[in-house]
Short mmCIF file of C-alpha atoms and ligand atoms in Angstrom, two decimals:
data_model
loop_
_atom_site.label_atom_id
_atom_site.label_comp_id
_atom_site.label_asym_id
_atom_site.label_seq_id
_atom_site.Cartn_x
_atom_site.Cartn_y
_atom_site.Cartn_z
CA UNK A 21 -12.72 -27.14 -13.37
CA UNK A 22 -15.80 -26.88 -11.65
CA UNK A 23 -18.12 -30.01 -11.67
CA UNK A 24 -21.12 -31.53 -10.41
CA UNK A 25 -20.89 -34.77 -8.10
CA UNK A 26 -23.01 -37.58 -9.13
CA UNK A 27 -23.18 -39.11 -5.31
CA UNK A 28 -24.64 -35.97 -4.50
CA UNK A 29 -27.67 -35.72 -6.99
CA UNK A 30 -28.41 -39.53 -6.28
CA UNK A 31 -28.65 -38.97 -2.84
CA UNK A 32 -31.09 -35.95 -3.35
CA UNK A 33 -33.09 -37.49 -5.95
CA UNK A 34 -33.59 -40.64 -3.58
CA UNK A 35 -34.24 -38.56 -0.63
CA UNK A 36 -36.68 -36.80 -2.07
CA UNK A 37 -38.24 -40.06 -3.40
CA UNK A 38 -39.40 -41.29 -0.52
CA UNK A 39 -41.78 -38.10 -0.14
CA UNK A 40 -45.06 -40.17 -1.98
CA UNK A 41 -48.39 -40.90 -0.84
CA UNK A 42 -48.02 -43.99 -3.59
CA UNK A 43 -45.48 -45.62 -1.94
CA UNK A 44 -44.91 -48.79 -4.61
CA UNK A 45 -46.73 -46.72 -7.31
CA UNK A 46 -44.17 -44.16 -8.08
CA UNK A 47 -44.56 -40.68 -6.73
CA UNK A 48 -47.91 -38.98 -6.07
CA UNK A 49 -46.50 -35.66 -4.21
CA UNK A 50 -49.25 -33.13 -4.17
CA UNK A 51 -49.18 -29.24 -3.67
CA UNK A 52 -49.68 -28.61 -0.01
CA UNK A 53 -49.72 -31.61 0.96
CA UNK A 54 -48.00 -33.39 3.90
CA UNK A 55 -45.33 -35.13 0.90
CA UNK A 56 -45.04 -31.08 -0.51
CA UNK A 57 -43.97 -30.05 3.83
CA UNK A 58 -41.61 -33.20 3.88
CA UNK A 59 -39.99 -33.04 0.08
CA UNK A 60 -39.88 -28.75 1.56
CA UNK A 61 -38.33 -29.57 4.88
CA UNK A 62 -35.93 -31.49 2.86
CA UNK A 63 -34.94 -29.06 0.09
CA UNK A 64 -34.77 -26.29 2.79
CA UNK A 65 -31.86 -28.41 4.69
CA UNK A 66 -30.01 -28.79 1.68
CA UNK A 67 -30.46 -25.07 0.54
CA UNK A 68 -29.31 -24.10 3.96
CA UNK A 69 -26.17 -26.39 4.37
CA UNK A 70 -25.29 -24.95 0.57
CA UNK A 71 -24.91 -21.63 2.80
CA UNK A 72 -28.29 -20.35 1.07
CA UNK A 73 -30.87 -17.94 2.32
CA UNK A 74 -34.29 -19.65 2.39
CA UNK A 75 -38.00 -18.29 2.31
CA UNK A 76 -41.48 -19.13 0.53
CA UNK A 77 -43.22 -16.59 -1.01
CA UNK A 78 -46.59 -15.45 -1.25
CA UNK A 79 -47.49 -18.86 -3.49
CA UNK A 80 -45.96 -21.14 -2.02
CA UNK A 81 -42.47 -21.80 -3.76
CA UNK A 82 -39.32 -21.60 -2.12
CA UNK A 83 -35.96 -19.95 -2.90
CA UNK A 84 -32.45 -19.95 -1.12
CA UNK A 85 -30.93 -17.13 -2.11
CA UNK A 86 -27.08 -16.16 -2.73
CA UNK A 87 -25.96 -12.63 -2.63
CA UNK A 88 -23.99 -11.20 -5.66
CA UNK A 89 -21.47 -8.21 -5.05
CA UNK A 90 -23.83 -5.76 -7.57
CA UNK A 91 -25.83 -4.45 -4.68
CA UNK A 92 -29.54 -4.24 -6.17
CA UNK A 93 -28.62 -6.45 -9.42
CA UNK A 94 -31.48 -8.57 -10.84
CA UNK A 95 -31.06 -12.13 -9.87
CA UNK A 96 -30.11 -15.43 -12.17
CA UNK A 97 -32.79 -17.56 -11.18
CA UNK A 98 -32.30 -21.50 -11.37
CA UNK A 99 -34.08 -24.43 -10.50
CA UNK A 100 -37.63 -26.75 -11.67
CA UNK A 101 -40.85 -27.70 -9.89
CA UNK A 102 -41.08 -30.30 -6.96
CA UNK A 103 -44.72 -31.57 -7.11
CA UNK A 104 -45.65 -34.35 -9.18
CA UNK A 105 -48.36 -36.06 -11.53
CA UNK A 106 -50.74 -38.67 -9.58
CA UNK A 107 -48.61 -42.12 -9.96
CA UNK A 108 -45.69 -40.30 -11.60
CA UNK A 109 -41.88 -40.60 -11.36
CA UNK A 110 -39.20 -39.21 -9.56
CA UNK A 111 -36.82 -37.07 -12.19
CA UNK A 112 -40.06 -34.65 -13.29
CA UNK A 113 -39.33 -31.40 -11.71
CA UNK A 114 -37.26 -32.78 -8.90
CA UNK A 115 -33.72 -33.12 -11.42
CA UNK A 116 -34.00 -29.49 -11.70
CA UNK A 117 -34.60 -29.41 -8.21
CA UNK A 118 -31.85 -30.86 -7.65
CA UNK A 119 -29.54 -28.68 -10.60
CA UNK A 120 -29.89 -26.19 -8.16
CA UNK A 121 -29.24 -27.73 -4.91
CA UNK A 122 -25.82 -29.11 -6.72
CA UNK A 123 -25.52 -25.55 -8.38
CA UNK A 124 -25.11 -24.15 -5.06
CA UNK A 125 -23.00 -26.45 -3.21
CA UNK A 126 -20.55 -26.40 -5.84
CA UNK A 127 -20.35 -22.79 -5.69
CA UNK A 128 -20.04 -22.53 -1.93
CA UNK A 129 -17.64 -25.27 -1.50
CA UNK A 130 -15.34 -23.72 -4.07
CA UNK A 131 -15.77 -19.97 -2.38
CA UNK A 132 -16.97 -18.74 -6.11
CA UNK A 133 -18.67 -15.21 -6.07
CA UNK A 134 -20.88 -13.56 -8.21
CA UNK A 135 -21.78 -9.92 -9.27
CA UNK A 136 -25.45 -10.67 -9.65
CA UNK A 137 -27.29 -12.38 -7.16
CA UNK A 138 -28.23 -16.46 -7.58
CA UNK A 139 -31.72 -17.33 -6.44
CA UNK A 140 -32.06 -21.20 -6.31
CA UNK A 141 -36.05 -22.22 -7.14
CA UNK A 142 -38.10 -25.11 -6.10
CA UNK A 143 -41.70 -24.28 -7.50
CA UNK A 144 -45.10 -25.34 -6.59
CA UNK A 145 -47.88 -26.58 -8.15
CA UNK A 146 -46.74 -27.40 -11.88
CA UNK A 147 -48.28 -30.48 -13.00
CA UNK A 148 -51.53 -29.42 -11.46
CA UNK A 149 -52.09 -32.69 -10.48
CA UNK A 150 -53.93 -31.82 -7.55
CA UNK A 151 -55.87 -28.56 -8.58
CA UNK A 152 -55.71 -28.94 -12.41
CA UNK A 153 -53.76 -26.24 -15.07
CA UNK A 154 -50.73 -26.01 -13.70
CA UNK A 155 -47.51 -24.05 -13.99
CA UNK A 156 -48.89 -21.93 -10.99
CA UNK A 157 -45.52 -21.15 -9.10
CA UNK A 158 -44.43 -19.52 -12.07
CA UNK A 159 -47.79 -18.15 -13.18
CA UNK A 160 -47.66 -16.40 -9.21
CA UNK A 161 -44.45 -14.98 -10.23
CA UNK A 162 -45.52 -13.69 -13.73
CA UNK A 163 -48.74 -12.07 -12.23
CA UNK A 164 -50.49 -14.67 -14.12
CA UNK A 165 -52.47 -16.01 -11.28
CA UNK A 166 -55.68 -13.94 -10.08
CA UNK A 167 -56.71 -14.19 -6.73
CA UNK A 168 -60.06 -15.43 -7.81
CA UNK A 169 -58.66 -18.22 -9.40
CA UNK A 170 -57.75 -19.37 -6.63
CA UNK A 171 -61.79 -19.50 -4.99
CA UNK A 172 -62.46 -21.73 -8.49
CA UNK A 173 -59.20 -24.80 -9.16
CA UNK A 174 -60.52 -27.16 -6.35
CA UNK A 175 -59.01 -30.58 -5.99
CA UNK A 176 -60.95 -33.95 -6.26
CA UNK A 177 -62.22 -33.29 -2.62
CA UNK A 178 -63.71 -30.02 -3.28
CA UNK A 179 -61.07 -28.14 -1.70
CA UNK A 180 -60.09 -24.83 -3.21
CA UNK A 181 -56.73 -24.13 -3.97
CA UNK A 182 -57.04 -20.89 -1.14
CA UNK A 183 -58.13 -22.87 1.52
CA UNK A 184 -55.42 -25.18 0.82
CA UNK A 185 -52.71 -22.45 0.73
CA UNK A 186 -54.52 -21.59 3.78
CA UNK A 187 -53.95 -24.76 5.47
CA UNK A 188 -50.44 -24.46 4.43
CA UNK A 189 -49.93 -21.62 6.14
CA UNK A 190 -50.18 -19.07 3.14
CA UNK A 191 -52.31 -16.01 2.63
CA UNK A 192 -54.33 -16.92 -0.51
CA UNK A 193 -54.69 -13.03 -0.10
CA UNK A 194 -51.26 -12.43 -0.37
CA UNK A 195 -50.71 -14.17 -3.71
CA UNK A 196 -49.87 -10.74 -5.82
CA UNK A 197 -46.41 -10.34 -4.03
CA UNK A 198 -44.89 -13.55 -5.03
CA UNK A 199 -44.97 -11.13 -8.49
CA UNK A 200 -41.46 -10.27 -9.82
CA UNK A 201 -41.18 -7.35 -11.89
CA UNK A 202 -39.94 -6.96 -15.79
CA UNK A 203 -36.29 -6.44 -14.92
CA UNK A 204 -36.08 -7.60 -11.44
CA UNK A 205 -34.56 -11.25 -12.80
CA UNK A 206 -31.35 -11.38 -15.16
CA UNK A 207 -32.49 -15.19 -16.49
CA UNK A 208 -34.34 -18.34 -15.48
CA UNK A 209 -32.84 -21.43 -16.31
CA UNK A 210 -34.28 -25.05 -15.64
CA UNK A 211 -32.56 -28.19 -15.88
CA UNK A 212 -36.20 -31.04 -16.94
CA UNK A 213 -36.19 -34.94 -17.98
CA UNK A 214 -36.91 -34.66 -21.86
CA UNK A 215 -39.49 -36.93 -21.05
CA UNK A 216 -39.51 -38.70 -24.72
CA UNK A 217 -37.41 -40.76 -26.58
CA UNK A 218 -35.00 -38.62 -29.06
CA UNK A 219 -31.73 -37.73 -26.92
CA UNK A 220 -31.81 -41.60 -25.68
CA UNK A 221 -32.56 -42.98 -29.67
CA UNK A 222 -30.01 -40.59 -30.81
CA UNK A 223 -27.35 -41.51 -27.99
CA UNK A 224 -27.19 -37.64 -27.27
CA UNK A 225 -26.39 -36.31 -23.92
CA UNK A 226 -28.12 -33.10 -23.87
CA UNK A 227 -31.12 -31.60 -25.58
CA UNK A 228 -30.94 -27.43 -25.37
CA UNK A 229 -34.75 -26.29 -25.95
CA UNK A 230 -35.56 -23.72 -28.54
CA UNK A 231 -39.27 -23.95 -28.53
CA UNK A 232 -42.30 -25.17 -26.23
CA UNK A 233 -45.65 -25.77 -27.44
CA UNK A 234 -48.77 -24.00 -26.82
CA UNK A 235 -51.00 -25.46 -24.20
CA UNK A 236 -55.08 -25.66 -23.75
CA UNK A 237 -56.10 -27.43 -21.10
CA UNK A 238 -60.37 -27.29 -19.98
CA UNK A 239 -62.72 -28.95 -17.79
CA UNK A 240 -65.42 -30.16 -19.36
CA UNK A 241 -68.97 -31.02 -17.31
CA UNK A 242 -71.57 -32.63 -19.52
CA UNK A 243 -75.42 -32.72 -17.93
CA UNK A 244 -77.64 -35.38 -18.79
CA UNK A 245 -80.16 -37.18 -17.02
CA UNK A 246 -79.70 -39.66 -14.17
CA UNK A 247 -82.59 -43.08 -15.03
CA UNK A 248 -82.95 -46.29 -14.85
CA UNK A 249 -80.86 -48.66 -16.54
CA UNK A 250 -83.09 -51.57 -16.60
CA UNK A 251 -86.75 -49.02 -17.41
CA UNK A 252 -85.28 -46.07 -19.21
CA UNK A 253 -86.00 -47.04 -23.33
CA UNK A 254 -83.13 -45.95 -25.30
CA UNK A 255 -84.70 -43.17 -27.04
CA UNK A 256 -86.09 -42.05 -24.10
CA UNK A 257 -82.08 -41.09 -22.02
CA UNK A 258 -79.96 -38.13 -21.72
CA UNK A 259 -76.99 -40.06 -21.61
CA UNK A 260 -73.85 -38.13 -20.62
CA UNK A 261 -71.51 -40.44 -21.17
CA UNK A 262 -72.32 -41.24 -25.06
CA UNK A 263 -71.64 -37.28 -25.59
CA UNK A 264 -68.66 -37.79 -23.49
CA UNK A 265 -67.63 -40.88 -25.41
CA UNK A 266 -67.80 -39.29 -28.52
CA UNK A 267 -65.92 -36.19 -27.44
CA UNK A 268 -62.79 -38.49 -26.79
CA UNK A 269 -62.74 -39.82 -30.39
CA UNK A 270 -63.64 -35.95 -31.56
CA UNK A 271 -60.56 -34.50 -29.77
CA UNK A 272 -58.19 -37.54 -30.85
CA UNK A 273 -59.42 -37.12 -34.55
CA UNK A 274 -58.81 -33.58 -34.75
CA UNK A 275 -55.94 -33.31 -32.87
CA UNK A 276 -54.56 -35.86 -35.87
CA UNK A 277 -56.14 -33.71 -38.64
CA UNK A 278 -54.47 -30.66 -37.29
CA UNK A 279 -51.26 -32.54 -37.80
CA UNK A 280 -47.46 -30.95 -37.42
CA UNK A 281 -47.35 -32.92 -34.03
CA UNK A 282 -50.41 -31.66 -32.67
CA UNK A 283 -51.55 -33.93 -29.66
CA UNK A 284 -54.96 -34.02 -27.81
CA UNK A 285 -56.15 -35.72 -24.57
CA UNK A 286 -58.90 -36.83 -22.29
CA UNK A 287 -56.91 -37.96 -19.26
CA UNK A 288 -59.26 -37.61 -16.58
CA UNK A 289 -62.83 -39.04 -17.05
CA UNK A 290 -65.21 -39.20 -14.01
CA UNK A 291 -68.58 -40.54 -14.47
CA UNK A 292 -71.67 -39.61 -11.92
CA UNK A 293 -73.06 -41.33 -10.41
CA UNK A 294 -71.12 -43.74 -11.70
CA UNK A 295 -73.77 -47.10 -10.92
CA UNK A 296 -73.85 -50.32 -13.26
CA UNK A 297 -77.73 -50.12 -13.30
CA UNK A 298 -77.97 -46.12 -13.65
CA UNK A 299 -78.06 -43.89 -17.12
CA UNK A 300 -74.95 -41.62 -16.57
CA UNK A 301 -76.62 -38.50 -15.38
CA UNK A 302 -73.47 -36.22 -14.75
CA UNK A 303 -69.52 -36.72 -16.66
CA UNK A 304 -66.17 -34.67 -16.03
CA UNK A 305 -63.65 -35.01 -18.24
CA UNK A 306 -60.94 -32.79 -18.92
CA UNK A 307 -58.78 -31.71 -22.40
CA UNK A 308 -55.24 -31.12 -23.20
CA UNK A 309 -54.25 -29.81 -26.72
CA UNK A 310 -50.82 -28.81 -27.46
CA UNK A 311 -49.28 -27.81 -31.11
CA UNK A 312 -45.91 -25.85 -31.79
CA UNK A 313 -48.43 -23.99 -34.21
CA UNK A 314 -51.02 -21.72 -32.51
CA UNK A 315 -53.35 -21.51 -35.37
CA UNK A 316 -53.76 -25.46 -35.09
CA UNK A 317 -54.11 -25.60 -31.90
CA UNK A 318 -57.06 -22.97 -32.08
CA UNK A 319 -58.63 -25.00 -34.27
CA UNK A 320 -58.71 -28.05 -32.23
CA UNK A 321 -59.84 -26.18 -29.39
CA UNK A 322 -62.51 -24.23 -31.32
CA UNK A 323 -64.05 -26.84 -33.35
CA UNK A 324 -64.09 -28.74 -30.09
CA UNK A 325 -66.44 -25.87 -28.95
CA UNK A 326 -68.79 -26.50 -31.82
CA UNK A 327 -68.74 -29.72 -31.49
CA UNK A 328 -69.96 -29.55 -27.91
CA UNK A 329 -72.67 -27.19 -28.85
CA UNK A 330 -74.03 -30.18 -31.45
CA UNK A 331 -73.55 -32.74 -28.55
CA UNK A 332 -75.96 -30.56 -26.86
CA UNK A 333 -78.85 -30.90 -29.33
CA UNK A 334 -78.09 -34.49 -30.31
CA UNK A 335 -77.99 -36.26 -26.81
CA UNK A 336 -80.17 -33.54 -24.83
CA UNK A 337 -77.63 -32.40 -22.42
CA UNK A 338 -75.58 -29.63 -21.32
CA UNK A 339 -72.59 -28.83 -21.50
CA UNK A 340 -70.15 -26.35 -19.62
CA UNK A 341 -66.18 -25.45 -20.46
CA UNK A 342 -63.70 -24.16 -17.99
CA UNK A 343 -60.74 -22.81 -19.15
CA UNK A 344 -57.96 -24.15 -17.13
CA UNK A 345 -54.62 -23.32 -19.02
CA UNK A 346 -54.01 -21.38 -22.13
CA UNK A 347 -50.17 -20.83 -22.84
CA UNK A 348 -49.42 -19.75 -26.32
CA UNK A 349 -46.25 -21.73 -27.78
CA UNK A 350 -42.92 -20.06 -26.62
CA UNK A 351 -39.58 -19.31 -27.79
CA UNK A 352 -36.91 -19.18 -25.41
CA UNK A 353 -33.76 -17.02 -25.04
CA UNK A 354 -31.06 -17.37 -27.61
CA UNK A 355 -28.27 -16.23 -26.11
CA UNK A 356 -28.88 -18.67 -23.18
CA UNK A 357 -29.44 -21.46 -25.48
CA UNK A 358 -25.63 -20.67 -26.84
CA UNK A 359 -24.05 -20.20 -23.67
CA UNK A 360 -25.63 -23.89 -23.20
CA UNK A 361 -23.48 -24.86 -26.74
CA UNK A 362 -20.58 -22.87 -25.48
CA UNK A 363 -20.21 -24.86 -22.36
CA UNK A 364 -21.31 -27.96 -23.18
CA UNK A 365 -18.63 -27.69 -26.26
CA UNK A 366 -15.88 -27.23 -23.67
CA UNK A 367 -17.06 -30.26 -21.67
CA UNK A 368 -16.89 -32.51 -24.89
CA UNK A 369 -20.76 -33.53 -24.29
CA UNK A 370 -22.81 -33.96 -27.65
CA UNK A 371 -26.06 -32.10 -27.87
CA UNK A 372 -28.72 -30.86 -30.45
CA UNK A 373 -31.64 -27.87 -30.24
CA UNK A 374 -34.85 -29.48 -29.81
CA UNK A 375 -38.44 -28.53 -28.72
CA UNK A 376 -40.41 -29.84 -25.79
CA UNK A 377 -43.61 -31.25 -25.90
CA UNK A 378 -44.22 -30.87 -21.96
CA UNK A 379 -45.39 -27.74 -20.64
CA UNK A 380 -42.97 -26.41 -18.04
CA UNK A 381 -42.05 -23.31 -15.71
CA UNK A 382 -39.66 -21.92 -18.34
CA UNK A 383 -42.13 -20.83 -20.99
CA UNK A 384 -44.31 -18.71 -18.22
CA UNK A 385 -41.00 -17.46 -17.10
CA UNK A 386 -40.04 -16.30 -20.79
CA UNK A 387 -42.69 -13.78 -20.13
CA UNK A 388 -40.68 -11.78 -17.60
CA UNK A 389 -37.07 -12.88 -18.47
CA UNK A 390 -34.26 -14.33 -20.62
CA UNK A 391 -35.31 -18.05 -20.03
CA UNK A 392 -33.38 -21.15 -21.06
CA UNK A 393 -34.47 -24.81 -20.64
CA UNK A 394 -31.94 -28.13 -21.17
CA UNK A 395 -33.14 -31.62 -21.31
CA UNK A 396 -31.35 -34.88 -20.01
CA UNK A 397 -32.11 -38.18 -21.17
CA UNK A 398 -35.00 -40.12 -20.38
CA UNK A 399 -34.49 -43.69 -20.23
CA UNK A 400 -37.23 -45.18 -23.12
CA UNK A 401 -38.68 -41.83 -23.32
CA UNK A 402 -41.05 -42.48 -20.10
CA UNK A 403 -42.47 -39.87 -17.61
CA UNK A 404 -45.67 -39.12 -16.39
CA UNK A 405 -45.19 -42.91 -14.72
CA UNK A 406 -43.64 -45.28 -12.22
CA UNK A 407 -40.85 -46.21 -14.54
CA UNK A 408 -39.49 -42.78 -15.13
CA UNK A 409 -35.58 -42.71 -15.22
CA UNK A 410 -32.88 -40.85 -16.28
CA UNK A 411 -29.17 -41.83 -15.01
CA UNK A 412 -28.05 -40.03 -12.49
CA UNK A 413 -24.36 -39.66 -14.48
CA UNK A 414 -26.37 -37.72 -17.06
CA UNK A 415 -28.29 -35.39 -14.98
CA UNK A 416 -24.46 -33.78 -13.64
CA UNK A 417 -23.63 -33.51 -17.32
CA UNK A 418 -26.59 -30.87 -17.57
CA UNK A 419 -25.97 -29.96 -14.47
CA UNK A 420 -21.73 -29.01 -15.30
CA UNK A 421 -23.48 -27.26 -18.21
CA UNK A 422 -25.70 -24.91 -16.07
CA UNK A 423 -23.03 -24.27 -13.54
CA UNK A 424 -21.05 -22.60 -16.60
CA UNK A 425 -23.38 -20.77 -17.88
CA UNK A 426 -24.50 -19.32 -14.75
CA UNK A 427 -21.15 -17.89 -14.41
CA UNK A 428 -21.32 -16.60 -17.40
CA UNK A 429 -24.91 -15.02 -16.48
CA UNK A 430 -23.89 -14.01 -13.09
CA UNK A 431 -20.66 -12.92 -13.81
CA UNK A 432 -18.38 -14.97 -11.91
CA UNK A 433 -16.48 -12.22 -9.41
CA UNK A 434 -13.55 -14.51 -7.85
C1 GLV B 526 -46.28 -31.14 -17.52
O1 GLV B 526 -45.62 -32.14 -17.36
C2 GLV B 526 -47.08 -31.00 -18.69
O2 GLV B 526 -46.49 -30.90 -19.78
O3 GLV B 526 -48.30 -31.05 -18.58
MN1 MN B 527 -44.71 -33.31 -15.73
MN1 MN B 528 -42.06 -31.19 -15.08
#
C-alpha cells in the first residue's frame, strides 16, 4: 500500500515555519516578500529532490512538474497556497503545500507512473494579506486577474502589487500566460485545515467539501473633515469615524438578518490621521461577506451600499467602495468528492461532506476544471492565528487519501 510518512510532513511543515517576519507571533509570510523567496527556495529543494521539474509562472506560483506517459494529456494538478494572513498559523495553505511535496515523494520513491501528467502547486498570494482580495495565484491561472489590477491592490506601504512582482523578478506584463486553458488540466485537488470546529467536535478524520461560499470583500474610504478636537463643536464635525462606527454594527446586523450562516466583517480599520486631539478626517476599513446563498449575500452587500449613501448625508462625508473580491458560492466536482469516499473507505478513515466557510484556491479553480477540496482537523477550530494546529498524524490521513485518488485521476501506468 502506498502511504504518506508523518516524519516527513512534520519536518516540512516546521521548515517552512520558520519562514515569518513574526517570529513569536505566528506566521506573517507575505507575497513577494523575502519569507515568500525563503518558504520558495525551500519548496523548490523539496520539489526537486522528489525528482520534480520546477518553474514559476507568469504570477508568481510555482509548480514541479511530473511527466505522464499520454504525451500532451491535461495535467492532475495538486497542491494549496503558501502565503499567509498577518499573525496567522502555520497549517493554512502550507498542509496542502505540503500534500503535494509528500504526493510526490511517495510516487518517486515507489517508481509509480502515470498516463497523465502530475503538476505539484504552491500558489501565491491567497489570503491577500499583503495586497487585499486574494485567491490571485489561482485567479492568474483562471484569467481572472487583469493586468490593471495589478496598477490598483497596493499593500499598506503604497506599493502596487506590479512593482512588487517586479521586484520579485516577474513581469507584471506577463501576467496573462500564467492562464491555463478549459481543458488543459484533468483536476485540481487541495488538501486545507478546516479551519473550524466540526471534524474535531465530531471526532471525524476527514471532511470532503461539497460547497464553498460566495465571497465579497471591498475597501471602503470614508471622507470627513480633519478639526480640532478640543474647538470643533459637535454639530459643527465631519466625523469619519462615527460613519465608520456605525457601518461595523450595520454590516454585523445584516449579515445576522440575512441568516442561513451568513457572516460579515470589518477586519481592518485604519483611522487618519489617527491623533487623540484631532476629529477623524480620513477612515479605511474593509468588508467581508460570505453566505452559501448568493441572493443573501447580495443583499448584505447591497443594502450596505445604501446604507453608505445615507452615511453620506447624515455625517457630511464621502464615501468611496472598491471592489476587491467577488466569488459567487461554488460547487465542486462530484466525482472527485467520491473518489475521496472511495479511498478513504478502503483506508478505514471516517469522514462526512461538508462545506467550507474559508475562501480557497479550489473554488476559482472549479472554473476551469474538475476541482475537489478535503479538510483535516483543526485543533479547537482555530486559524487565522498563532495557535493554529492540526496533528501532523491527521494531515497523512488526507494526504493517503489524495495519493489514491490521484491514481485514480492520473491513471496509475505501473
Ligand atoms: C482565506 O482564508 C479566506 O477564507 O479568506
Ligand atoms: Mn486563510
Ligand atoms: Mn488557506
Amino acid at each position: 500500500m502506498l502511504e504518506a510518512k508523518t516524519e516527513r510532513i512534520r519536518k516540512d511543515i516546521e521548515a517552512m515555519a520558520q519562514f515569518t517576519a513574526s517570529p513569536g507571533g505566528g506566521m506573517t509570510r507575505f507575497s513577494f516578500s523575502e519569507e515568500d523567496r525563503k518558504t520558495r527556495e525551500y519548496i523548490t529543494s523539496q520539489m526537486e529532490a522528489a525528482g520534480l521539474t520546477v518553474r514559476r509562472d507568469a504570477a508568481g506560483n510555482l509548480f514541479g512538474r511530473r511527466e505522464g506517459k499520454r504525451r500532451g494529456a491535461p495535467a492532475v494538478m495538486l497542491g494549496s497556497h503558501f502565503d499567509s494572513v498577518k499573525n496567522g498559523g502555520a497549517f493554512d495553505g502550507p498542509a496542502g503545500v505540503v500534500m503535494g511535496l509528500e504526493v510526490a515523494r511517495v510516487l518517486h520513491e515507489n517508481g509509480i507512473g502515470t498516463n497523465l501528467p502530475l503538476e505539484f502547486a504552491a500558489l501565491v498570494e491567497e489570503e491577500g494579506g499583503r495586497f487585499g482580495g486574494g485567491l490571485y495565484g489561482s485567479r492568474a491561472m483562471a484569467g481572472l486577474l487583469s493586468r490593471e489590477s495589478l496598477d490598483i491592490f497596493r499593500d499598506r506601504d503604497g506599493i502596487s502589487m506590479a512593482r512588487a512582482m517586479k521586484e520579485s523578478g516577474l513581469d507584471p506584463d506577463r501576467v496573462g500566460e500564467a492562464v491555463r486553458p478549459k481543458g488543459s488540466l484533468r483536476a485540481f485537488i487541495e488538501l486545507h485545515i478546516e479551519q473550524g470546529p466540526i471534524l474535531e467536535s465530531e471526532g471525524l478524520d476527514l471532511g470532503f467539501v461539497k460547497t464553498i461560499v460566495g465571497i465579497t470583500q471591498r475597501e471602503v474610504e470614508i471622507i470627513g473633515r480633519a478639526d480640532h478636537a478640543g474647538t470643533t463643536p459637535m454639530d459643527m464635525r465631519c466625523n469619519a469615524l462615527l460613519a465608520a462606527s456605525e457601518a461595523a454594527l450595520f454590516i454585523d446586523r445584516a449579515s445576522r438578518e440575512a441568516g442561513e450562516g451568513t457572516v460579515g466583517t470589518i477586519g481592518r480599520m485604519e483611522v487618519y490621521p489617527g491623533g487623540s486631539n484631532i476629529v477623524p478626517g480620513k477612515v479605511f476599513f474593509t468588508i467581508d461577506v460570505r453566505s452559501a446563498d448568493i441572493e443573501r449575500l447580495e443583499r448584505v452587500v447591497n443594502t450596505f451600499g445604501s446604507f453608505l449613501k445615507d452615511m453620506e448625508k447624515k455625517h457630511g462625508v464621502t464615501v468611496s467602495v472598491k471592489d476587491k473580491l467577488t466569488v459567487p458560492p461554488v460547487d465542486l466536482c462530484l466525482e472527485i468528492l467520491g473518489l475521496f469516499e472511495e479511498e478513504a473507505g478502503k483506508l478505514g478513515y471516517s469522514a462526512k461532506v461538508m462545506q467550507s466557510g474559508a475562501g480557497h484556491d479550489a473554488m476559482i479553480m472549479a472554473s476551469i476544471t474538475d476541482a475537489g477540496l478535503l479538510f483535516v482537523p483543526s485543533r479547537g477550530g482555530r486559524s487565522h492565528c498563532p495557535e493554529e494546529w492540526t496533528d501532523y498524524e491527521q494531515i497523512k490521513k488526507g494526504v493517503d487519501v489524495i495519493i489514491g485518488t490521484v491514481l485514480a485521476l492520473a491513471e496509475a501506468s505501473s
